[in-house]
Amino acid sequence: MTKTKKYVRILKARYESSWYADKIGEVFELTGETVSFYDVRVPGVGRLVNVEDAELIVTEKRPAKVGERILIVDDELGTYNNGQIHKVHKCVSASSDNNEHIVTDAGFVFWTSEYEVIVNNEVKNEEDDEVEIDLDAMGYDELIEHGEAVMRAISLRSYGEGYKQGKFDADMEATYMRKPEKTAQERRDEIVEQAKADVSGLLKRDIGHDHEFIVNTEKRTVVVLRKLRGCTNIVRRGIAKAAPDDCFNVHIGEAIALHRALGLEVPDEYLNAPQPTEVRVGDVVECGSLKDVRHVKVVADGEYIGTGLDKAAISSIAVTRHLRRIIDDSRTEVGE
């Protein structure tokens, strides 16, 4: 019988204080479960997931067939793709099992060692299915003993799923499922880093195509042109445009535009990233009074500014006292 593994995908978080509130869509290996919680393998202390907030995924480690879904568990190009689910479009066999690979509907290539095949239903224990209790064949003493064992099991199950489970749920909620809330700036920083890794991973996977990124900071747009490799023919394009009141970030824009150019769903965190709250060197900010509003680039203290009005030191009065909002935190020229 093929060996199976179980994973848990986070679908939602019933409580904002849950440790997985910012991990929607991520997949974790299952280590145990109760009536109300999944126990998953993650670093740190928060390891319990409410069953109502997640879905159970059962996999088999074997080469996939066309039409089957696969779960990426060991991406050789990095951890970006781990946890993603793809549908197999084509299977390619080579000289050995280690060289076999599949092509997904989106055109991505994965080796057999990088994925596990998702099975629709959990595999039943065949040995248990074969064991049947024949009550008619039992003697009187055996029936009494069997009946007492059944009643003990029912009592234990009732206790375990009643009082004990209720107390367990309360203890877990109070002890393990709370963590300090991240600030809007910390969350935005994470999303920007995720966008950079996202773009890098998608480009590596999109074999056979070239990608041209066109950034217009004035119009606050990013356009991606997806072309056949070595050709000028545009296969598909993706466009991202920052809303008038949003802070523009080229990294988030590139991730959104590339997802659209590849025909992929754009992650919600890119579309609803929190606005920055901390001014940093390299940001473009709007500052000044109601009658004198100007856009300036924030530079380090001591850097030569010159006679122009397009720069301001980070500790200057313009930035510390007359700041209106941050309009661009891409910081592409300062290596961030």
Short mmCIF file of C-alpha atoms in Angstrom, two decimals, residues 30-272:
data_model
loop_
_atom_site.label_atom_id
_atom_site.label_comp_id
_atom_site.label_asym_id
_atom_site.label_seq_id
_atom_site.Cartn_x
_atom_site.Cartn_y
_atom_site.Cartn_z
CA LEU A 30 0.32 17.49 10.08
CA THR A 31 1.72 15.84 13.22
CA GLY A 32 -1.50 15.08 15.09
CA GLU A 33 -5.16 16.02 15.43
CA THR A 34 -8.05 16.20 17.86
CA VAL A 35 -11.74 16.84 17.36
CA SER A 36 -11.19 20.60 17.26
CA PHE A 37 -7.53 21.16 16.37
CA TYR A 38 -4.83 20.13 13.93
CA ASP A 39 -1.31 19.89 15.34
CA VAL A 40 1.16 21.04 12.67
CA ARG A 41 4.95 21.15 12.34
CA VAL A 42 6.19 24.76 12.50
CA PRO A 43 9.05 26.54 14.29
CA GLY A 44 8.08 28.25 17.53
CA VAL A 45 5.34 27.63 20.07
CA GLY A 46 2.18 28.18 18.02
CA ARG A 47 1.37 24.79 16.52
CA LEU A 48 -2.38 24.31 16.82
CA VAL A 49 -4.85 25.16 14.05
CA ASN A 50 -8.62 25.16 14.50
CA VAL A 51 -10.11 22.53 12.15
CA GLU A 52 -12.70 25.05 10.97
CA ASP A 53 -9.90 27.33 9.74
CA ALA A 54 -8.09 24.78 7.57
CA GLU A 55 -8.37 21.97 5.06
CA LEU A 56 -6.68 18.59 5.25
CA ILE A 57 -4.52 17.49 2.30
CA VAL A 58 -3.50 13.85 1.87
CA THR A 59 -0.61 13.01 -0.47
CA GLU A 60 1.33 10.09 -1.91
CA LYS A 61 5.02 10.15 -2.87
CA ARG A 62 5.05 8.87 -6.47
CA PRO A 63 5.29 10.17 -10.06
CA ALA A 64 2.16 12.11 -11.03
CA LYS A 65 -0.20 11.38 -13.89
CA VAL A 66 -1.79 13.87 -16.28
CA GLY A 67 -4.77 15.55 -14.64
CA GLU A 68 -3.65 14.89 -11.07
CA ARG A 69 -2.96 17.66 -8.59
CA ILE A 70 0.43 17.94 -6.92
CA LEU A 71 1.68 19.67 -3.77
CA ILE A 72 5.15 21.24 -3.98
CA VAL A 73 7.10 20.19 -0.87
CA ASP A 74 10.81 20.49 -1.78
CA ASP A 75 11.42 23.17 -4.44
CA GLU A 76 15.03 22.83 -5.59
CA LEU A 77 15.18 26.51 -6.61
CA GLY A 78 14.24 27.70 -3.14
CA THR A 79 11.30 27.60 -0.73
CA TYR A 80 9.08 30.04 -2.66
CA ASN A 81 6.99 27.37 -4.41
CA ASN A 82 6.67 25.04 -1.40
CA GLY A 83 3.02 24.69 -0.42
CA GLN A 84 1.67 25.55 -3.87
CA ILE A 85 -0.81 23.26 -5.60
CA HIS A 86 -0.63 22.67 -9.36
CA LYS A 87 -2.45 20.49 -11.90
CA VAL A 88 -0.35 18.23 -14.14
CA HIS A 89 -0.65 19.02 -17.83
CA LYS A 90 2.15 16.86 -19.23
CA CYS A 91 4.52 14.15 -18.00
CA VAL A 92 8.03 13.83 -19.42
CA SER A 93 10.09 10.68 -18.80
CA ALA A 94 13.88 10.59 -19.17
CA SER A 95 16.60 8.00 -18.65
CA SER A 96 15.87 7.46 -14.95
CA ASP A 97 13.20 8.10 -12.33
CA ASN A 98 15.30 10.92 -10.91
CA ASN A 99 15.07 12.77 -14.21
CA GLU A 100 11.31 12.45 -14.67
CA HIS A 101 9.46 15.74 -14.54
CA ILE A 102 6.01 17.17 -15.16
CA VAL A 103 4.70 20.37 -16.75
CA THR A 104 1.78 22.17 -15.06
CA ASP A 105 -1.17 23.93 -16.68
CA ALA A 106 0.63 27.23 -16.03
CA GLY A 107 3.73 26.02 -17.89
CA PHE A 108 5.93 25.46 -14.82
CA VAL A 109 8.29 22.46 -14.63
CA PHE A 110 8.80 20.36 -11.49
CA TRP A 111 10.96 17.29 -10.91
CA THR A 112 9.52 14.18 -9.28
CA SER A 113 11.62 14.85 -6.16
CA GLU A 114 9.97 18.25 -5.68
CA TYR A 115 6.33 17.23 -5.29
CA GLU A 116 3.84 14.78 -3.79
CA VAL A 117 0.60 13.70 -5.47
CA ILE A 118 -2.65 14.82 -3.82
CA VAL A 119 -5.21 12.04 -3.37
CA ASN A 120 -8.89 12.92 -3.12
CA ASN A 121 -9.72 10.85 -0.05
CA GLU A 122 -7.81 9.53 2.92
CA VAL A 123 -6.62 5.94 2.48
CA LYS A 124 -8.55 3.61 4.74
CA ASN A 125 -6.82 1.05 6.89
CA GLU A 126 -7.39 -2.14 4.90
CA GLU A 127 -6.35 -4.41 7.76
CA ASP A 128 -8.94 -2.87 10.07
CA ASP A 129 -11.58 -3.29 7.36
CA GLU A 130 -10.86 -7.00 7.20
CA VAL A 131 -11.38 -7.55 10.95
CA GLU A 132 -15.05 -8.21 11.79
CA ILE A 133 -16.38 -9.04 15.23
CA ASP A 134 -18.73 -12.04 15.20
CA LEU A 135 -20.97 -11.59 18.24
CA ASP A 136 -22.90 -14.79 17.50
CA ALA A 137 -19.70 -16.82 17.88
CA MET A 138 -18.94 -15.38 21.36
CA GLY A 139 -19.78 -17.18 24.60
CA TYR A 140 -21.70 -15.54 27.43
CA ASP A 141 -18.59 -14.43 29.36
CA GLU A 142 -16.99 -13.12 26.19
CA LEU A 143 -20.11 -11.06 25.39
CA ILE A 144 -20.11 -9.56 28.91
CA GLU A 145 -16.41 -8.72 28.65
CA HIS A 146 -16.86 -7.24 25.18
CA GLY A 147 -19.87 -5.19 26.33
CA GLU A 148 -17.96 -3.78 29.29
CA ALA A 149 -15.07 -2.83 26.98
CA VAL A 150 -17.49 -1.04 24.65
CA MET A 151 -19.05 0.92 27.53
CA ARG A 152 -15.62 1.93 28.82
CA ALA A 153 -14.69 3.15 25.33
CA ILE A 154 -17.92 5.15 25.04
CA SER A 155 -17.34 6.75 28.45
CA LEU A 156 -13.77 7.68 27.57
CA ARG A 157 -14.82 9.06 24.20
CA SER A 158 -17.61 11.13 25.77
CA TYR A 159 -15.21 12.47 28.38
CA GLY A 160 -12.53 13.19 25.80
CA GLU A 161 -14.86 15.02 23.44
CA GLY A 162 -16.82 16.75 26.17
CA TYR A 163 -15.30 18.27 29.28
CA LYS A 164 -11.69 17.50 28.38
CA GLN A 165 -11.98 18.91 24.86
CA GLY A 166 -13.72 22.04 26.10
CA LYS A 167 -11.00 22.70 28.64
CA PHE A 168 -8.33 21.89 26.05
CA ASP A 169 -9.81 24.36 23.56
CA ALA A 170 -9.91 27.13 26.16
CA ASP A 171 -6.34 26.47 27.31
CA MET A 172 -4.97 26.39 23.78
CA GLU A 173 -6.75 29.61 22.84
CA ALA A 174 -5.40 31.38 25.91
CA THR A 175 -1.86 29.98 25.81
CA TYR A 176 -0.75 29.23 22.26
CA MET A 177 -2.89 31.17 19.83
CA ARG A 178 -1.95 34.66 20.90
CA LYS A 179 1.05 36.59 19.69
CA PRO A 180 2.11 40.22 19.50
CA GLU A 181 0.40 42.08 16.66
CA LYS A 182 2.73 43.21 13.90
CA THR A 183 2.76 46.88 13.01
CA ALA A 184 1.58 48.06 9.60
CA GLN A 185 5.19 48.86 8.68
CA GLU A 186 6.45 45.42 9.69
CA ARG A 187 3.71 43.76 7.67
CA ARG A 188 4.46 45.95 4.62
CA ASP A 189 8.19 45.14 4.88
CA GLU A 190 7.34 41.42 4.84
CA ILE A 191 5.07 41.83 1.82
CA VAL A 192 7.76 43.73 -0.12
CA GLU A 193 10.32 40.98 0.56
CA GLN A 194 7.76 38.37 -0.42
CA ALA A 195 7.10 40.24 -3.68
CA LYS A 196 10.82 40.27 -4.55
CA ALA A 197 11.10 36.51 -3.96
CA ASP A 198 7.82 35.99 -5.81
CA VAL A 199 9.09 37.71 -8.96
CA SER A 200 12.42 35.87 -8.85
CA GLY A 201 10.73 32.48 -8.47
CA LEU A 202 8.13 33.05 -11.18
CA LEU A 203 10.74 34.20 -13.69
CA LYS A 204 12.84 31.08 -13.09
CA ARG A 205 9.81 28.86 -13.59
CA ASP A 206 8.49 30.51 -16.76
CA ILE A 207 10.78 28.59 -19.11
CA GLY A 208 10.84 29.64 -22.76
CA HIS A 209 9.80 33.26 -22.26
CA ASP A 210 11.45 36.66 -21.89
CA HIS A 211 9.99 39.35 -19.66
CA GLU A 212 10.24 43.11 -20.08
CA PHE A 213 9.39 45.30 -17.09
CA ILE A 214 8.34 48.89 -17.83
CA VAL A 215 8.16 51.13 -14.74
CA ASN A 216 6.64 54.62 -14.86
CA THR A 217 7.03 56.33 -11.50
CA GLU A 218 5.19 59.44 -12.70
CA LYS A 219 2.08 57.44 -13.62
CA ARG A 220 2.78 54.99 -10.76
CA THR A 221 2.44 51.96 -13.04
CA VAL A 222 4.32 48.76 -13.82
CA VAL A 223 3.81 46.84 -17.06
CA VAL A 224 5.20 43.37 -17.80
CA LEU A 225 5.48 42.16 -21.39
CA ARG A 226 5.75 38.38 -21.67
CA LYS A 227 7.41 37.35 -24.95
CA LEU A 228 8.50 34.13 -26.58
CA ARG A 229 12.21 33.74 -25.90
CA GLY A 230 14.29 35.39 -28.62
CA CYS A 231 11.22 36.93 -30.28
CA THR A 232 9.47 40.28 -30.13
CA ASN A 233 5.99 38.75 -30.17
CA ILE A 234 4.10 39.66 -26.99
CA VAL A 235 2.29 36.60 -25.65
CA ARG A 236 0.60 38.39 -22.78
CA ARG A 237 0.95 41.56 -20.75
CA GLY A 238 0.20 42.42 -17.15
CA ILE A 239 -0.41 45.87 -15.69
CA ALA A 240 -0.34 47.17 -12.11
CA LYS A 241 -1.31 50.72 -11.14
CA ALA A 242 -1.20 52.22 -7.66
CA ALA A 243 -4.39 53.90 -6.43
CA PRO A 244 -4.15 57.70 -5.99
CA ASP A 245 -4.07 57.47 -2.19
CA ASP A 246 -1.74 54.46 -2.04
CA CYS A 247 2.02 54.50 -1.65
CA PHE A 248 3.69 53.23 -4.83
CA ASN A 249 6.17 50.37 -4.49
CA VAL A 250 7.85 49.01 -7.60
CA HIS A 251 8.47 45.56 -6.08
CA ILE A 252 4.81 45.02 -5.22
CA GLY A 253 3.85 46.44 -8.62
CA GLU A 254 6.17 44.03 -10.45
CA ALA A 255 4.73 41.07 -8.54
CA ILE A 256 1.15 42.07 -9.37
CA ALA A 257 1.91 42.74 -13.05
CA LEU A 258 3.87 39.48 -13.44
CA HIS A 259 1.08 37.41 -11.90
CA ARG A 260 -1.36 38.95 -14.37
CA ALA A 261 1.00 38.41 -17.31
CA LEU A 262 1.24 34.73 -16.36
CA GLY A 263 -2.51 34.38 -15.89
CA LEU A 264 -2.15 33.69 -12.16
CA GLU A 265 -4.36 34.96 -9.36
CA VAL A 266 -2.79 37.94 -7.59
CA PRO A 267 -2.30 37.30 -3.84
CA ASP A 268 -4.58 39.48 -1.74
CA GLU A 269 -1.71 40.84 0.36
CA TYR A 270 -0.27 42.59 -2.71
CA LEU A 271 -3.57 44.27 -3.55
CA ASN A 272 -4.26 45.33 0.04
#
